[in-house]
Short mmCIF file of the N, C-alpha and C atoms (twelve columns), coordinates in Angstrom:
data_MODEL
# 
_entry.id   MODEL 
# 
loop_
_atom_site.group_PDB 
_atom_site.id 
_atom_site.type_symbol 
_atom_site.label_atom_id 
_atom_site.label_alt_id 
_atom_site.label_comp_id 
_atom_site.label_asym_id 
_atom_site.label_seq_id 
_atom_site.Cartn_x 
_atom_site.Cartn_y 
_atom_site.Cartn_z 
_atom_site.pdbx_PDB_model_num 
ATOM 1   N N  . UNK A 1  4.175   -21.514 21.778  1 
ATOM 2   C CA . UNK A 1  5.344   -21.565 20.929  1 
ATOM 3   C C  . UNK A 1  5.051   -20.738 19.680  1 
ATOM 4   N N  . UNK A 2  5.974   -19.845 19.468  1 
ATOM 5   C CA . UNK A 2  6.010   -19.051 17.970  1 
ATOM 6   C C  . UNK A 2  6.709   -19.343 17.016  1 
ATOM 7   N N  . UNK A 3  5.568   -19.763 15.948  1 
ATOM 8   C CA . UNK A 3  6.748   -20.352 14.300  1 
ATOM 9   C C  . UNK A 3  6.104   -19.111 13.537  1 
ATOM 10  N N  . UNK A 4  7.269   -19.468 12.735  1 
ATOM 11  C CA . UNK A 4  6.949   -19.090 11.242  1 
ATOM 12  C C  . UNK A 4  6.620   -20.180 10.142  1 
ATOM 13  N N  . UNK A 5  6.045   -20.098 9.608   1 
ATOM 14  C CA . UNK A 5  5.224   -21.125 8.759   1 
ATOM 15  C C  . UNK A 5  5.627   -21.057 7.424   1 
ATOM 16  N N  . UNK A 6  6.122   -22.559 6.990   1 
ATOM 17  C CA . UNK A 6  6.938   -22.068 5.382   1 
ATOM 18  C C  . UNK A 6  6.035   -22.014 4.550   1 
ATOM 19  N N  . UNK A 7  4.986   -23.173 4.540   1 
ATOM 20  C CA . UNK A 7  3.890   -23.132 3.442   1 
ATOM 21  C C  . UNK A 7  2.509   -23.092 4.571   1 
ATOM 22  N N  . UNK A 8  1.503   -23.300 3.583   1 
ATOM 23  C CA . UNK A 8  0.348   -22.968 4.284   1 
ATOM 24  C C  . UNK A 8  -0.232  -23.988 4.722   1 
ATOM 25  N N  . UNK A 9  -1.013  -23.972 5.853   1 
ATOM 26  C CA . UNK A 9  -1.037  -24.840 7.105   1 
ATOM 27  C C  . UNK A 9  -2.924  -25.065 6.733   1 
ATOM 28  N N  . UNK A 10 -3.501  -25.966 6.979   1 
ATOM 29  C CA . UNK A 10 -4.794  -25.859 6.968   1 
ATOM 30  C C  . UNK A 10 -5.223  -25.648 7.918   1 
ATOM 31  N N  . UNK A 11 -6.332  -24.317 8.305   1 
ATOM 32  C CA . UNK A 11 -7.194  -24.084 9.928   1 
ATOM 33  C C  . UNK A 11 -5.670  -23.402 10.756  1 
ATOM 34  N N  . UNK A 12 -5.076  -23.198 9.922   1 
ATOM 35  C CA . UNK A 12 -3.306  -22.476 11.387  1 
ATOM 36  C C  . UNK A 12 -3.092  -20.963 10.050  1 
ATOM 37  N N  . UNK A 13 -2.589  -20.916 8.941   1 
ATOM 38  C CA . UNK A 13 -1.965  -19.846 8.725   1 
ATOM 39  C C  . UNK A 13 -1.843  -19.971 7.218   1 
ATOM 40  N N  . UNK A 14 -1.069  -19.408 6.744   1 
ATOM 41  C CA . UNK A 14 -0.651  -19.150 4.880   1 
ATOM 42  C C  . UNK A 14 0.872   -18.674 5.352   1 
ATOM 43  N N  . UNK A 15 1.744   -19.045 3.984   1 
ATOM 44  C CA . UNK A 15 3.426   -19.355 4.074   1 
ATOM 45  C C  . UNK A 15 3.647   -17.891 5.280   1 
ATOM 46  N N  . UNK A 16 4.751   -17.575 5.353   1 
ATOM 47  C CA . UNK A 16 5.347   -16.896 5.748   1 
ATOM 48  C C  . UNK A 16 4.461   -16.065 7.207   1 
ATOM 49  N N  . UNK A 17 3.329   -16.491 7.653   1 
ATOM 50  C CA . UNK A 17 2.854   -16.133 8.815   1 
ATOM 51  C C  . UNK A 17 2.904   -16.600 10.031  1 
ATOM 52  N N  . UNK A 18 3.259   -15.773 11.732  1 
ATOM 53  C CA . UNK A 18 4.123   -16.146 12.703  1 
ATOM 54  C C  . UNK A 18 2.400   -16.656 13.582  1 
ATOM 55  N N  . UNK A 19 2.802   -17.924 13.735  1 
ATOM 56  C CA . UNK A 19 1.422   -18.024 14.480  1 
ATOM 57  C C  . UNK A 19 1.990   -18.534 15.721  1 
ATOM 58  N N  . UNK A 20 0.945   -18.765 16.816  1 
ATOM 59  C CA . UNK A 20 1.586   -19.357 18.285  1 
ATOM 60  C C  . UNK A 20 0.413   -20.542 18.216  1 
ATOM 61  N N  . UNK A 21 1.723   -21.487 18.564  1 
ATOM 62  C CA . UNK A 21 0.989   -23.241 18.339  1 
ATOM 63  C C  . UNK A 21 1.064   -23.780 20.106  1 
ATOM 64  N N  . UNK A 22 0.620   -25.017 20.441  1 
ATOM 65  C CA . UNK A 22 0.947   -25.652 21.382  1 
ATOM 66  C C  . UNK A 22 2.074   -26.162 21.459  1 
ATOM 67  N N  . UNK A 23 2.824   -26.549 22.556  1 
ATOM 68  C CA . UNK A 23 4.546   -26.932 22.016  1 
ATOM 69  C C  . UNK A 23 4.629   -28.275 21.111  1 
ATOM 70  N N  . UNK A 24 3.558   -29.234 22.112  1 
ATOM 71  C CA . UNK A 24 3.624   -30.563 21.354  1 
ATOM 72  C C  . UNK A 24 3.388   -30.362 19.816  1 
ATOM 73  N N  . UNK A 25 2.464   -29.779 19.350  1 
ATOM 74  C CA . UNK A 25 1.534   -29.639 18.210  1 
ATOM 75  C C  . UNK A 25 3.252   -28.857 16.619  1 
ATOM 76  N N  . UNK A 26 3.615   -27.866 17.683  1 
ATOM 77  C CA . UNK A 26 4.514   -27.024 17.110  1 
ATOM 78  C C  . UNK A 26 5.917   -27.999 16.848  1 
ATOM 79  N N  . UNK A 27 6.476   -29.255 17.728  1 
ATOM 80  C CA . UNK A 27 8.096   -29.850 17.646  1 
ATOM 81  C C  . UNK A 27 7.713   -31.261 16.872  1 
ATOM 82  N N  . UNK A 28 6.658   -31.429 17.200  1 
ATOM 83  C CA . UNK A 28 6.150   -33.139 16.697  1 
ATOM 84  C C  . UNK A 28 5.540   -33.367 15.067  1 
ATOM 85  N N  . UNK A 29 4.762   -32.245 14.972  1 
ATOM 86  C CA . UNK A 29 4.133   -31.980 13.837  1 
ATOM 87  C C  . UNK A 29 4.826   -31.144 12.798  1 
ATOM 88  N N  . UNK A 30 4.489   -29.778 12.806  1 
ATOM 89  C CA . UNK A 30 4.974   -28.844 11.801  1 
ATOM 90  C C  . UNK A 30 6.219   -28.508 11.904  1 
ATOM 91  N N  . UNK A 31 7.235   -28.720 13.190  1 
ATOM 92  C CA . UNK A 31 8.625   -28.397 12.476  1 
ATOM 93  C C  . UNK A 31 9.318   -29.743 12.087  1 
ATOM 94  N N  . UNK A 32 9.301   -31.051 12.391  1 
ATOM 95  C CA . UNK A 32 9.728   -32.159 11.843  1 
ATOM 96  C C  . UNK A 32 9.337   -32.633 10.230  1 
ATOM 97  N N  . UNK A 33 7.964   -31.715 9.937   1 
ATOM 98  C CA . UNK A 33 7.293   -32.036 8.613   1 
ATOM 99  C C  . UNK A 33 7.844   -31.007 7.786   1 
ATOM 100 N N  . UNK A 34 8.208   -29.879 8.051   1 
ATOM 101 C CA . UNK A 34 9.439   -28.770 7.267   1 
ATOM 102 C C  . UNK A 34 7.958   -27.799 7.185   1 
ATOM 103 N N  . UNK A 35 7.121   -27.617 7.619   1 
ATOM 104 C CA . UNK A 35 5.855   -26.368 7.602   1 
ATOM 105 C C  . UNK A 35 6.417   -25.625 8.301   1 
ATOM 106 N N  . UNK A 36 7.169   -25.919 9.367   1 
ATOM 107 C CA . UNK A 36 7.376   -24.017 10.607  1 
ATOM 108 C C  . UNK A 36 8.761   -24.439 10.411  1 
ATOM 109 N N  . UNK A 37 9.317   -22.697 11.164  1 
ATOM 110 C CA . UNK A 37 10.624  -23.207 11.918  1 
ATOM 111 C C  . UNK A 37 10.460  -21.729 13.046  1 
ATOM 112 N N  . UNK A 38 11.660  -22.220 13.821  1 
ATOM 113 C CA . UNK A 38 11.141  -21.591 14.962  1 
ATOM 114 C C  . UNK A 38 10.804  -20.385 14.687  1 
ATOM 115 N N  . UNK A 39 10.186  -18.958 15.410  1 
ATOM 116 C CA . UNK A 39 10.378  -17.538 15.161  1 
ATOM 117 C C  . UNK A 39 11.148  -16.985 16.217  1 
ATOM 118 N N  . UNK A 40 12.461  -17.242 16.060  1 
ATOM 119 C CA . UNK A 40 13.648  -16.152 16.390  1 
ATOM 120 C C  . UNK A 40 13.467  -14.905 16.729  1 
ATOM 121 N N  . UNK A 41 14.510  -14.222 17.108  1 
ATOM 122 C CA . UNK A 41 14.343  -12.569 16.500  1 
ATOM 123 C C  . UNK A 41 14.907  -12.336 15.465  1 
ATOM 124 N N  . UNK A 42 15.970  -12.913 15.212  1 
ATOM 125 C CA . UNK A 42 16.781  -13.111 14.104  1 
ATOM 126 C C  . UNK A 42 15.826  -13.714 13.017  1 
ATOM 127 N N  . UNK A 43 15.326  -14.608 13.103  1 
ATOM 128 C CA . UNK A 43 14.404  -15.314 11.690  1 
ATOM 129 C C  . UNK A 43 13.149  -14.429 11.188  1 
ATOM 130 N N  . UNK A 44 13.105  -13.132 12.237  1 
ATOM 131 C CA . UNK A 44 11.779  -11.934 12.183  1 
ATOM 132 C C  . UNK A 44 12.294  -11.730 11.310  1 
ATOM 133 N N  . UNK A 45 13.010  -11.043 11.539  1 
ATOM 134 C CA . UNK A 45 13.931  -10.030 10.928  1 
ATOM 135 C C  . UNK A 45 14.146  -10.554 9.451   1 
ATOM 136 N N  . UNK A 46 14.662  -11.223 9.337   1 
ATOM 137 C CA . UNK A 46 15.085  -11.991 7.760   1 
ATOM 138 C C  . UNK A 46 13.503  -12.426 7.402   1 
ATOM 139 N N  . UNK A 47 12.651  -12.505 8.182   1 
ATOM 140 C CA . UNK A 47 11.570  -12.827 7.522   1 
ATOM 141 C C  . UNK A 47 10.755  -11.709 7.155   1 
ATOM 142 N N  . UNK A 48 11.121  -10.246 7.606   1 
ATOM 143 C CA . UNK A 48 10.615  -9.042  7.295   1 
ATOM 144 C C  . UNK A 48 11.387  -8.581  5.907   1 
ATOM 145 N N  . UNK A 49 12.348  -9.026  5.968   1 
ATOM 146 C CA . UNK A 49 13.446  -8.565  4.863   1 
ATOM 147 C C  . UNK A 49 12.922  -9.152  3.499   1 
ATOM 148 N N  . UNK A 50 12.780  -9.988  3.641   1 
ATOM 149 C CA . UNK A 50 11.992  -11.179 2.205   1 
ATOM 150 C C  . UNK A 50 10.885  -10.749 2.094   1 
ATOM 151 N N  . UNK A 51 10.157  -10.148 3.501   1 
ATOM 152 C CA . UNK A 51 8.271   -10.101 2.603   1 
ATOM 153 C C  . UNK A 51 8.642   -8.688  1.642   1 
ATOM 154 N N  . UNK A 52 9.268   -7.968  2.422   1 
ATOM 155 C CA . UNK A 52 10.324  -6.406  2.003   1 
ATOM 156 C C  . UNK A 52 10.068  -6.662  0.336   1 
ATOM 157 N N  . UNK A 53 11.212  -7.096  0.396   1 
ATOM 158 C CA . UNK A 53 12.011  -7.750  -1.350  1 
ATOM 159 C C  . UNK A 53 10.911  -7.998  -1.892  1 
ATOM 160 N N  . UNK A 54 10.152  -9.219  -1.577  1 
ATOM 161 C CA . UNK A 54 9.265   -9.823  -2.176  1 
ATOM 162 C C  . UNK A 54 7.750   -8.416  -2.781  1 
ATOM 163 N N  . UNK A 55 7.975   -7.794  -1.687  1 
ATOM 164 C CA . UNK A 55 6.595   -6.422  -2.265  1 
ATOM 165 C C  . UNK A 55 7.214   -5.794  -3.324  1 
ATOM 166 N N  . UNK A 56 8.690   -5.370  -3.289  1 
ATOM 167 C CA . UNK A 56 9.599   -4.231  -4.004  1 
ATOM 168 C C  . UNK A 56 9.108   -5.336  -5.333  1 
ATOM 169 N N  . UNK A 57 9.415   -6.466  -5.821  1 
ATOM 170 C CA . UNK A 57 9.690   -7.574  -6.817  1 
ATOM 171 C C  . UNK A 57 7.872   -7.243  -7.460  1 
ATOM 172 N N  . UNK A 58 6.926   -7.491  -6.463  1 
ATOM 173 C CA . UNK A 58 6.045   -7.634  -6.966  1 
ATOM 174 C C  . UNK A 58 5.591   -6.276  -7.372  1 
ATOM 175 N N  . UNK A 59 5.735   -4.967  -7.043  1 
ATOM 176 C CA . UNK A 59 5.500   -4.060  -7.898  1 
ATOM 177 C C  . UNK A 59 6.167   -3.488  -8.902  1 
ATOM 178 N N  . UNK A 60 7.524   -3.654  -9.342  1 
ATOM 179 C CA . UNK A 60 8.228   -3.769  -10.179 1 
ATOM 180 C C  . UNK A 60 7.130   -4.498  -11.785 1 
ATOM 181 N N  . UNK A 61 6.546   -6.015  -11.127 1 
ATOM 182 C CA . UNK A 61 6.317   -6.791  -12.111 1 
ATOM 183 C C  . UNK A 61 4.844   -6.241  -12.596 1 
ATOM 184 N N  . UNK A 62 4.166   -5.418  -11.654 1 
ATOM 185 C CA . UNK A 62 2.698   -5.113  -11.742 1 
ATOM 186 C C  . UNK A 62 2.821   -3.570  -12.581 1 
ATOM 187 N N  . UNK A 63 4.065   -2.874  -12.447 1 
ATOM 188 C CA . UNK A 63 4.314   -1.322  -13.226 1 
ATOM 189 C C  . UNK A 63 4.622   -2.490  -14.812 1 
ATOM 190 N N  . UNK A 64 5.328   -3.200  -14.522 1 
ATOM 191 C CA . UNK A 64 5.899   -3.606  -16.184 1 
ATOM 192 C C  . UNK A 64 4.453   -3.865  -16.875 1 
ATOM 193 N N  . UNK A 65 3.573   -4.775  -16.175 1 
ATOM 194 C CA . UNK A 65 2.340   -5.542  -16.829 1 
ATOM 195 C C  . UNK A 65 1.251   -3.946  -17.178 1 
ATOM 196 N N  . UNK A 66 1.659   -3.381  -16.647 1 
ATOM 197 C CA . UNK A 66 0.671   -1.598  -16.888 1 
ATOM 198 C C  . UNK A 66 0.834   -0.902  -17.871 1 
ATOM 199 N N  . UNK A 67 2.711   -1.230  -17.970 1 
ATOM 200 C CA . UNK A 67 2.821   -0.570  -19.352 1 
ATOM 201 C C  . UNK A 67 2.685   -0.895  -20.136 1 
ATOM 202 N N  . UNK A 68 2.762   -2.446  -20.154 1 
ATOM 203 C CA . UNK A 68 2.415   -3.782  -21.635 1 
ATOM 204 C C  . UNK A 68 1.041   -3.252  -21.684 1 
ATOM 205 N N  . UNK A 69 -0.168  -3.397  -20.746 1 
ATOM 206 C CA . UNK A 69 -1.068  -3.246  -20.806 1 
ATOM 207 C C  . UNK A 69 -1.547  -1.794  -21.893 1 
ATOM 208 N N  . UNK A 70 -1.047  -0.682  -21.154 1 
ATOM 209 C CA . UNK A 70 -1.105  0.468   -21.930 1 
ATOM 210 C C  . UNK A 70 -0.583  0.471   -23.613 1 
ATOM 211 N N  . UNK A 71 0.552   -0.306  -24.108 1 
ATOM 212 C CA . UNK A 71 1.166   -0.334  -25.156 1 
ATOM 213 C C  . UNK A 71 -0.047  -1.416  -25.810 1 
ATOM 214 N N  . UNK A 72 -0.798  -2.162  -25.409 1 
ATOM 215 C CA . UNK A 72 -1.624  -3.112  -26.299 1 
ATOM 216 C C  . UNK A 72 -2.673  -2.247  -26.261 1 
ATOM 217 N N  . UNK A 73 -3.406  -1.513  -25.410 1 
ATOM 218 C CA . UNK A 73 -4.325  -0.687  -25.390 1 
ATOM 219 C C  . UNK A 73 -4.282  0.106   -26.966 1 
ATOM 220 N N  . UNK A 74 -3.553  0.305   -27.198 1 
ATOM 221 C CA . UNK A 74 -3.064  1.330   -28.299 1 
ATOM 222 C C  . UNK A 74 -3.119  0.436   -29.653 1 
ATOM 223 N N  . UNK A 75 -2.870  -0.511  -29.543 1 
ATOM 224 C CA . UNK A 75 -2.445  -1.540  -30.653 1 
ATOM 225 C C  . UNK A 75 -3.927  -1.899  -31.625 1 
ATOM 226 N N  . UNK A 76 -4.246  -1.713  -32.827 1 
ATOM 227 C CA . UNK A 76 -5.389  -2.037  -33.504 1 
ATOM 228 C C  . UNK A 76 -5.383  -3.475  -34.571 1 
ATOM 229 N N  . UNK A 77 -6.423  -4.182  -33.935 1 
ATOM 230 C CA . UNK A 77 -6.120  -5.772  -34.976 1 
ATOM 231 C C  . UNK A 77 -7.189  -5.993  -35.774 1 
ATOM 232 N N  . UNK A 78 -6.968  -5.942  -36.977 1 
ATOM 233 C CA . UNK A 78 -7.803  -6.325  -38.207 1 
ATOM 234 C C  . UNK A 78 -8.038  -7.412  -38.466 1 
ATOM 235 N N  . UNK A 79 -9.277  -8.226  -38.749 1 
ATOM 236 C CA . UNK A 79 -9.018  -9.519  -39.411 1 
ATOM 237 C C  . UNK A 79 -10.343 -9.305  -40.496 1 
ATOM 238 N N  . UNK A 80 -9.712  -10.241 -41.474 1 
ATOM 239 C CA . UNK A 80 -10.602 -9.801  -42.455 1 
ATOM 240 C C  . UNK A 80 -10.820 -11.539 -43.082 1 
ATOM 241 N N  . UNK A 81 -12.377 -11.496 -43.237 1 
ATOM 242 C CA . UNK A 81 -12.806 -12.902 -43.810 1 
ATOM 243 C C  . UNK A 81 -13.716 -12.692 -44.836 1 
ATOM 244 N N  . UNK A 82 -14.015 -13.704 -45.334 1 
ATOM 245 C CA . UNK A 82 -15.258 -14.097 -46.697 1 
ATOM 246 C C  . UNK A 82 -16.375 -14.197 -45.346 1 
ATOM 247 N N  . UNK A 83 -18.111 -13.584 -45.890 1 
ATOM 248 C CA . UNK A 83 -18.544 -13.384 -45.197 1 
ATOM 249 C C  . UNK A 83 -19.617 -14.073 -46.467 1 
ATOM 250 N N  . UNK A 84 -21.218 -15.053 -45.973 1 
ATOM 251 C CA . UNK A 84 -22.073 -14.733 -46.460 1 
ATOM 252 C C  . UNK A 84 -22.670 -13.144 -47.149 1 
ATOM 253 N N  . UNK A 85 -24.075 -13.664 -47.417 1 
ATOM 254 C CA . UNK A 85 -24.812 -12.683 -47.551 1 
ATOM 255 C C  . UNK A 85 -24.967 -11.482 -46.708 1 
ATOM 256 N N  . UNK A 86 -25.017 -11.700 -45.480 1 
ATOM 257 C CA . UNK A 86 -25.105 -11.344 -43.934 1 
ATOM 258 C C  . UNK A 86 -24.017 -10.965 -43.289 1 
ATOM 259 N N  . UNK A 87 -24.271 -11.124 -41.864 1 
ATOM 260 C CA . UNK A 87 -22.600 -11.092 -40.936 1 
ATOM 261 C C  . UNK A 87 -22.104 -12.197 -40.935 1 
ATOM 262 N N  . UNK A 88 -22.282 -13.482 -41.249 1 
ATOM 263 C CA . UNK A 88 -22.166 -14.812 -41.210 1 
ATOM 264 C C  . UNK A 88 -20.962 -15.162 -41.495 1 
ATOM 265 N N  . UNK A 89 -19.873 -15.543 -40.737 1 
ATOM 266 C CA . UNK A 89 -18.633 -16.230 -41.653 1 
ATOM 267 C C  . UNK A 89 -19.242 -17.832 -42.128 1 
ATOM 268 N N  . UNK A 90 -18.371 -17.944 -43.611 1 
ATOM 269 C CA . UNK A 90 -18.287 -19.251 -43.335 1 
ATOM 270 C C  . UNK A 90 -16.581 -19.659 -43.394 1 
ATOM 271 N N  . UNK A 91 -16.498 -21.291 -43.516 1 
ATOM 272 C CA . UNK A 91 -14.728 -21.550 -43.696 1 
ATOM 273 C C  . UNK A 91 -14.425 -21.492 -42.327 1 
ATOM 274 N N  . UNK A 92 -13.501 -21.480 -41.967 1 
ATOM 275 C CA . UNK A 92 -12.766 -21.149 -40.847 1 
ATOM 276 C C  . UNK A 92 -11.440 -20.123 -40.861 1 
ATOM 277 N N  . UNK A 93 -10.896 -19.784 -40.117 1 
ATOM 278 C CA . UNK A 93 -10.025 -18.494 -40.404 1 
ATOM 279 C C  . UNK A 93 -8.554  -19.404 -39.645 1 
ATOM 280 N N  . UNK A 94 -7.879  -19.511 -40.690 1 
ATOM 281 C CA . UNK A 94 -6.578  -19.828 -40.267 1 
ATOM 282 C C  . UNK A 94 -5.458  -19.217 -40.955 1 
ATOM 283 N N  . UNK A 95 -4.109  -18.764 -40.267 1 
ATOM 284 C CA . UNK A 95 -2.978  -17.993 -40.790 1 
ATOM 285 C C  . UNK A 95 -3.416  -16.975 -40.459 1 
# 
């Protein structure tokens, strides 16, 4: 029997992967507990479409975090304290 797996299965798979179960193991267990549902051709398909989306989404969010990244790269932070004799702060630095 072929599911697709909603969340991740221990020793079977991780969300969205089509594994082949025993039938008993596959109608009794993981699709009554909401972990699988069947794999269709139709549910491929929509399940190719989402991992799709889901890559487009996640590099979208990984270019934004590159450019934040690059824009702090650039950014210079001063802090300035009362110092002993030495390098030593004392006090604590607050505000």
């Amino acid at each position: 029997m072929e599911l697709i797996l909603r969340e991740d299965v221990q020793n079977l798979g991780f969300k969205d992967d089509i594994v082949n179960v025993k039938n008993g193991y596959g109608r009794n267990y993981l699709i009554p507990q909401g972990l699988a549902a069947m794999a269709t051709s139709s549910a491929k398909k929509v399940l190719a479409e989402n991992l799709k989306q889901r890559a487009h989404k996640e590099k979208k969010v990984v270019a934004e975090a590159n450019k934040l990244a690059e824009a702090l790269k650039q950014l210079e932070i001063k802090l300035t304290a009362k110092t002993a004799g030495g390098d030593k702060l004392f006090g604590s630095i607050s505000n």
